[in-house]
Amino acid sequence: MTKAFLFPGQGAQTIGMGRDLAEAYPAAREVFDTVDAALGEKLSALIWEGDQETLTLTRNAQPALMATSMAAMAALKAEGVDVTEAAFVAGHSLGEYTALCAAGALSVADAARLLRLRGEAMQAAVPAGEGAMAAILGLDFAAVMAVAEEAAEAQVCTAANDNDPAQVVISGHHAAVLRAVEIAKAHGAKRALLLPVSAPFHCALMQPAADAMAEALANVAFHAPAVPLVGNVTAQASRDPDAIRARLVDQVTGRVRWRESVEWMAANGVTETWEIGAGKALSGMVKRIAREVETRGIGTAAEVQAAAESLKNA
């Protein structure tokens, strides 16, 4: 089977994630230690023993999810599974940084610092209460774009995440997103609901955060990834470090084209995806986008061992 390694985005975080990996694999523990040192604080203590509300803060969730995924990658490597087992890597929003880290384009320490900055910059870009995001279920992308355009009324309201054929997330000014929720319901959406997020990600209101990331990314060492990255804003593969760096800036205000990314991978030979890290949300999206593609979640020591065993028996 031709594999793609996928890395989750915000929303997958849970207290305790990655702990059994760190207990079972010294290399996984070292990932968490590296992230703690890079941030100058015990993020690992929050991940394993803190409270969900604090972990969910954008500044914490972003590096925490990267750390958990990279711990799983370290455990896989200890079992003899390298990133080059994949034909492509891809990540959802912040997961794109994890994908680049897994493929050797970024160091764990640099990824942790970038994601802490990214989380803080995205949070600070829009005053609390001025922005919102909502999930629209049961309408396709074109229908949701039409809803967002109708709801905007000279404010920002646009599709932020094109997740799968029946799930699109919109983002923008709070009032405009509220209007879009009601319009979507009137247009036959199965559900349209505000999301419990702290800022309107992946829309034009995030421009201050994009500017901050452009400055930060310019000062970080980038290497060509060992396997091509399928980018959020292009839905195509690249190994060009300069192009990838530029697309990470675009990603802050741009749409996450996840549905198209999975379609592209399936059209280019991917028959199995491994979702590496916390949660199984991406696997669910993959099954709704490309039913023929097999999925596997790898977030625990037992799942690492089962994945490694599957390769030996292939």
PDB file of N, CA, C and O in Angstrom, residues 176-217:
ATOM      1  N   ALA A 176     -21.384  38.394  11.297  1.00  0.00           N
ATOM      2  CA  ALA A 176     -21.524  37.795   9.974  1.00  0.00           C
ATOM      3  C   ALA A 176     -21.630  36.278  10.061  1.00  0.00           C
ATOM      4  O   ALA A 176     -22.417  35.651   9.344  1.00  0.00           O
ATOM      5  N   VAL A 177     -20.846  35.680  10.944  1.00  0.00           N
ATOM      6  CA  VAL A 177     -20.907  34.226  11.113  1.00  0.00           C
ATOM      7  C   VAL A 177     -22.269  33.812  11.682  1.00  0.00           C
ATOM      8  O   VAL A 177     -22.847  32.802  11.252  1.00  0.00           O
ATOM      9  N   LEU A 178     -22.803  34.604  12.599  1.00  0.00           N
ATOM     10  CA  LEU A 178     -24.151  34.317  13.123  1.00  0.00           C
ATOM     11  C   LEU A 178     -25.185  34.377  12.000  1.00  0.00           C
ATOM     12  O   LEU A 178     -26.078  33.527  11.923  1.00  0.00           O
ATOM     13  N   ARG A 179     -25.074  35.376  11.135  1.00  0.00           N
ATOM     14  CA  ARG A 179     -25.994  35.460   9.998  1.00  0.00           C
ATOM     15  C   ARG A 179     -25.848  34.225   9.099  1.00  0.00           C
ATOM     16  O   ARG A 179     -26.849  33.662   8.622  1.00  0.00           O
ATOM     17  N   ALA A 180     -24.618  33.810   8.888  1.00  0.00           N
ATOM     18  CA  ALA A 180     -24.370  32.658   8.018  1.00  0.00           C
ATOM     19  C   ALA A 180     -24.983  31.388   8.594  1.00  0.00           C
ATOM     20  O   ALA A 180     -25.505  30.545   7.841  1.00  0.00           O
ATOM     21  N   VAL A 181     -24.928  31.228   9.900  1.00  0.00           N
ATOM     22  CA  VAL A 181     -25.526  30.052  10.544  1.00  0.00           C
ATOM     23  C   VAL A 181     -27.017  29.980  10.236  1.00  0.00           C
ATOM     24  O   VAL A 181     -27.547  28.918   9.874  1.00  0.00           O
ATOM     25  N   GLU A 182     -27.701  31.096  10.348  1.00  0.00           N
ATOM     26  CA  GLU A 182     -29.147  31.107  10.092  1.00  0.00           C
ATOM     27  C   GLU A 182     -29.447  30.900   8.606  1.00  0.00           C
ATOM     28  O   GLU A 182     -30.389  30.187   8.246  1.00  0.00           O
ATOM     29  N   ILE A 183     -28.638  31.514   7.736  1.00  0.00           N
ATOM     30  CA  ILE A 183     -28.848  31.341   6.288  1.00  0.00           C
ATOM     31  C   ILE A 183     -28.596  29.888   5.896  1.00  0.00           C
ATOM     32  O   ILE A 183     -29.341  29.306   5.094  1.00  0.00           O
ATOM     33  N   ALA A 184     -27.560  29.283   6.465  1.00  0.00           N
ATOM     34  CA  ALA A 184     -27.250  27.884   6.150  1.00  0.00           C
ATOM     35  C   ALA A 184     -28.397  26.968   6.544  1.00  0.00           C
ATOM     36  O   ALA A 184     -28.763  26.046   5.793  1.00  0.00           O
ATOM     37  N   LYS A 185     -28.964  27.204   7.705  1.00  0.00           N
ATOM     38  CA  LYS A 185     -30.111  26.396   8.139  1.00  0.00           C
ATOM     39  C   LYS A 185     -31.275  26.544   7.155  1.00  0.00           C
ATOM     40  O   LYS A 185     -31.935  25.561   6.800  1.00  0.00           O
ATOM     41  N   ALA A 186     -31.492  27.774   6.706  1.00  0.00           N
ATOM     42  CA  ALA A 186     -32.580  28.023   5.757  1.00  0.00           C
ATOM     43  C   ALA A 186     -32.318  27.363   4.409  1.00  0.00           C
ATOM     44  O   ALA A 186     -33.264  27.044   3.678  1.00  0.00           O
ATOM     45  N   HIS A 187     -31.028  27.137   4.103  1.00  0.00           N
ATOM     46  CA  HIS A 187     -30.658  26.504   2.838  1.00  0.00           C
ATOM     47  C   HIS A 187     -30.534  24.983   2.952  1.00  0.00           C
ATOM     48  O   HIS A 187     -30.056  24.338   2.018  1.00  0.00           O
ATOM     49  N   GLY A 188     -30.954  24.440   4.091  1.00  0.00           N
ATOM     50  CA  GLY A 188     -31.007  22.992   4.212  1.00  0.00           C
ATOM     51  C   GLY A 188     -29.832  22.318   4.882  1.00  0.00           C
ATOM     52  O   GLY A 188     -29.694  21.088   4.801  1.00  0.00           O
ATOM     53  N   ALA A 189     -28.985  23.079   5.565  1.00  0.00           N
ATOM     54  CA  ALA A 189     -27.884  22.459   6.301  1.00  0.00           C
ATOM     55  C   ALA A 189     -28.439  21.526   7.382  1.00  0.00           C
ATOM     56  O   ALA A 189     -29.427  21.858   8.051  1.00  0.00           O
ATOM     57  N   LYS A 190     -27.804  20.365   7.542  1.00  0.00           N
ATOM     58  CA  LYS A 190     -28.233  19.447   8.604  1.00  0.00           C
ATOM     59  C   LYS A 190     -27.981  20.054   9.976  1.00  0.00           C
ATOM     60  O   LYS A 190     -28.795  19.921  10.892  1.00  0.00           O
ATOM     61  N   ARG A 191     -26.825  20.704  10.109  1.00  0.00           N
ATOM     62  CA  ARG A 191     -26.496  21.418  11.348  1.00  0.00           C
ATOM     63  C   ARG A 191     -25.647  22.624  10.990  1.00  0.00           C
ATOM     64  O   ARG A 191     -24.873  22.595  10.026  1.00  0.00           O
ATOM     65  N   ALA A 192     -25.782  23.664  11.771  1.00  0.00           N
ATOM     66  CA  ALA A 192     -24.936  24.843  11.637  1.00  0.00           C
ATOM     67  C   ALA A 192     -24.741  25.396  13.040  1.00  0.00           C
ATOM     68  O   ALA A 192     -25.702  25.845  13.670  1.00  0.00           O
ATOM     69  N   LEU A 193     -23.514  25.308  13.539  1.00  0.00           N
ATOM     70  CA  LEU A 193     -23.303  25.643  14.946  1.00  0.00           C
ATOM     71  C   LEU A 193     -21.988  26.363  15.144  1.00  0.00           C
ATOM     72  O   LEU A 193     -20.989  26.079  14.484  1.00  0.00           O
ATOM     73  N   LEU A 194     -22.008  27.333  16.066  1.00  0.00           N
ATOM     74  CA  LEU A 194     -20.792  28.042  16.432  1.00  0.00           C
ATOM     75  C   LEU A 194     -19.820  27.078  17.111  1.00  0.00           C
ATOM     76  O   LEU A 194     -20.235  26.178  17.853  1.00  0.00           O
ATOM     77  N   LEU A 195     -18.536  27.279  16.854  1.00  0.00           N
ATOM     78  CA  LEU A 195     -17.508  26.438  17.452  1.00  0.00           C
ATOM     79  C   LEU A 195     -16.905  27.135  18.673  1.00  0.00           C
ATOM     80  O   LEU A 195     -16.771  28.360  18.690  1.00  0.00           O
ATOM     81  N   PRO A 196     -16.511  26.367  19.684  1.00  0.00           N
ATOM     82  CA  PRO A 196     -15.914  26.958  20.889  1.00  0.00           C
ATOM     83  C   PRO A 196     -14.441  27.284  20.686  1.00  0.00           C
ATOM     84  O   PRO A 196     -13.546  26.647  21.262  1.00  0.00           O
ATOM     85  N   VAL A 197     -14.163  28.257  19.834  1.00  0.00           N
ATOM     86  CA  VAL A 197     -12.791  28.668  19.552  1.00  0.00           C
ATOM     87  C   VAL A 197     -12.594  30.100  20.023  1.00  0.00           C
ATOM     88  O   VAL A 197     -13.552  30.860  20.189  1.00  0.00           O
ATOM     89  N   SER A 198     -11.321  30.463  20.201  1.00  0.00           N
ATOM     90  CA  SER A 198     -11.019  31.761  20.794  1.00  0.00           C
ATOM     91  C   SER A 198     -10.766  32.858  19.769  1.00  0.00           C
ATOM     92  O   SER A 198     -10.593  34.015  20.142  1.00  0.00           O
ATOM     93  N   ALA A 199     -10.731  32.492  18.480  1.00  0.00           N
ATOM     94  CA  ALA A 199     -10.472  33.492  17.445  1.00  0.00           C
ATOM     95  C   ALA A 199     -10.951  32.955  16.099  1.00  0.00           C
ATOM     96  O   ALA A 199     -11.136  31.753  15.933  1.00  0.00           O
ATOM     97  N   PRO A 200     -11.144  33.849  15.123  1.00  0.00           N
ATOM     98  CA  PRO A 200     -11.602  33.436  13.791  1.00  0.00           C
ATOM     99  C   PRO A 200     -10.420  33.060  12.886  1.00  0.00           C
ATOM    100  O   PRO A 200      -9.904  33.885  12.143  1.00  0.00           O
ATOM    101  N   PHE A 201      -9.991  31.820  12.970  1.00  0.00           N
ATOM    102  CA  PHE A 201      -8.806  31.373  12.250  1.00  0.00           C
ATOM    103  C   PHE A 201      -9.049  31.281  10.739  1.00  0.00           C
ATOM    104  O   PHE A 201     -10.170  31.131  10.281  1.00  0.00           O
ATOM    105  N   HIS A 202      -7.958  31.332   9.985  1.00  0.00           N
ATOM    106  CA  HIS A 202      -7.967  31.097   8.536  1.00  0.00           C
ATOM    107  C   HIS A 202      -8.929  32.018   7.778  1.00  0.00           C
ATOM    108  O   HIS A 202      -9.710  31.582   6.939  1.00  0.00           O
ATOM    109  N   CYS A 203      -8.866  33.292   8.114  1.00  0.00           N
ATOM    110  CA  CYS A 203      -9.598  34.298   7.341  1.00  0.00           C
ATOM    111  C   CYS A 203      -8.795  35.589   7.355  1.00  0.00           C
ATOM    112  O   CYS A 203      -7.763  35.685   8.029  1.00  0.00           O
ATOM    113  N   ALA A 204      -9.270  36.592   6.643  1.00  0.00           N
ATOM    114  CA  ALA A 204      -8.517  37.834   6.474  1.00  0.00           C
ATOM    115  C   ALA A 204      -8.263  38.567   7.784  1.00  0.00           C
ATOM    116  O   ALA A 204      -7.313  39.356   7.890  1.00  0.00           O
ATOM    117  N   LEU A 205      -9.089  38.306   8.803  1.00  0.00           N
ATOM    118  CA  LEU A 205      -8.897  38.960  10.101  1.00  0.00           C
ATOM    119  C   LEU A 205      -7.598  38.523  10.779  1.00  0.00           C
ATOM    120  O   LEU A 205      -7.140  39.163  11.721  1.00  0.00           O
ATOM    121  N   MET A 206      -6.998  37.446  10.295  1.00  0.00           N
ATOM    122  CA  MET A 206      -5.755  36.927  10.863  1.00  0.00           C
ATOM    123  C   MET A 206      -4.503  37.572  10.260  1.00  0.00           C
ATOM    124  O   MET A 206      -3.391  37.123  10.537  1.00  0.00           O
ATOM    125  N   GLN A 207      -4.659  38.626   9.463  1.00  0.00           N
ATOM    126  CA  GLN A 207      -3.492  39.215   8.804  1.00  0.00           C
ATOM    127  C   GLN A 207      -2.393  39.632   9.787  1.00  0.00           C
ATOM    128  O   GLN A 207      -1.203  39.424   9.496  1.00  0.00           O
ATOM    129  N   PRO A 208      -2.700  40.225  10.950  1.00  0.00           N
ATOM    130  CA  PRO A 208      -1.611  40.533  11.888  1.00  0.00           C
ATOM    131  C   PRO A 208      -0.812  39.300  12.303  1.00  0.00           C
ATOM    132  O   PRO A 208       0.413  39.374  12.473  1.00  0.00           O
ATOM    133  N   ALA A 209      -1.487  38.171  12.448  1.00  0.00           N
ATOM    134  CA  ALA A 209      -0.785  36.935  12.790  1.00  0.00           C
ATOM    135  C   ALA A 209       0.067  36.453  11.625  1.00  0.00           C
ATOM    136  O   ALA A 209       1.180  35.942  11.816  1.00  0.00           O
ATOM    137  N   ALA A 210      -0.434  36.613  10.400  1.00  0.00           N
ATOM    138  CA  ALA A 210       0.350  36.229   9.224  1.00  0.00           C
ATOM    139  C   ALA A 210       1.626  37.062   9.141  1.00  0.00           C
ATOM    140  O   ALA A 210       2.709  36.535   8.820  1.00  0.00           O
ATOM    141  N   ASP A 211       1.524  38.353   9.449  1.00  0.00           N
ATOM    142  CA  ASP A 211       2.709  39.215   9.430  1.00  0.00           C
ATOM    143  C   ASP A 211       3.722  38.755  10.478  1.00  0.00           C
ATOM    144  O   ASP A 211       4.936  38.719  10.214  1.00  0.00           O
ATOM    145  N   ALA A 212       3.241  38.394  11.659  1.00  0.00           N
ATOM    146  CA  ALA A 212       4.137  37.914  12.723  1.00  0.00           C
ATOM    147  C   ALA A 212       4.818  36.615  12.322  1.00  0.00           C
ATOM    148  O   ALA A 212       6.016  36.413  12.571  1.00  0.00           O
ATOM    149  N   MET A 213       4.082  35.724  11.666  1.00  0.00           N
ATOM    150  CA  MET A 213       4.654  34.446  11.253  1.00  0.00           C
ATOM    151  C   MET A 213       5.646  34.630  10.106  1.00  0.00           C
ATOM    152  O   MET A 213       6.642  33.909  10.029  1.00  0.00           O
ATOM    153  N   ALA A 214       5.389  35.582   9.226  1.00  0.00           N
ATOM    154  CA  ALA A 214       6.333  35.842   8.137  1.00  0.00           C
ATOM    155  C   ALA A 214       7.691  36.239   8.702  1.00  0.00           C
ATOM    156  O   ALA A 214       8.743  35.750   8.243  1.00  0.00           O
ATOM    157  N   GLU A 215       7.680  37.083   9.710  1.00  0.00           N
ATOM    158  CA  GLU A 215       8.932  37.520  10.332  1.00  0.00           C
ATOM    159  C   GLU A 215       9.620  36.354  11.047  1.00  0.00           C
ATOM    160  O   GLU A 215      10.831  36.161  10.920  1.00  0.00           O
ATOM    161  N   ALA A 216       8.841  35.568  11.782  1.00  0.00           N
ATOM    162  CA  ALA A 216       9.428  34.456  12.533  1.00  0.00           C
ATOM    163  C   ALA A 216       9.975  33.371  11.607  1.00  0.00           C
ATOM    164  O   ALA A 216      11.074  32.845  11.824  1.00  0.00           O
ATOM    165  N   LEU A 217       9.216  33.043  10.573  1.00  0.00           N
ATOM    166  CA  LEU A 217       9.625  31.971   9.664  1.00  0.00           C
ATOM    167  C   LEU A 217      10.861  32.353   8.861  1.00  0.00           C
ATOM    168  O   LEU A 217      11.652  31.484   8.474  1.00  0.00           O
TER     169      LEU A 217
END
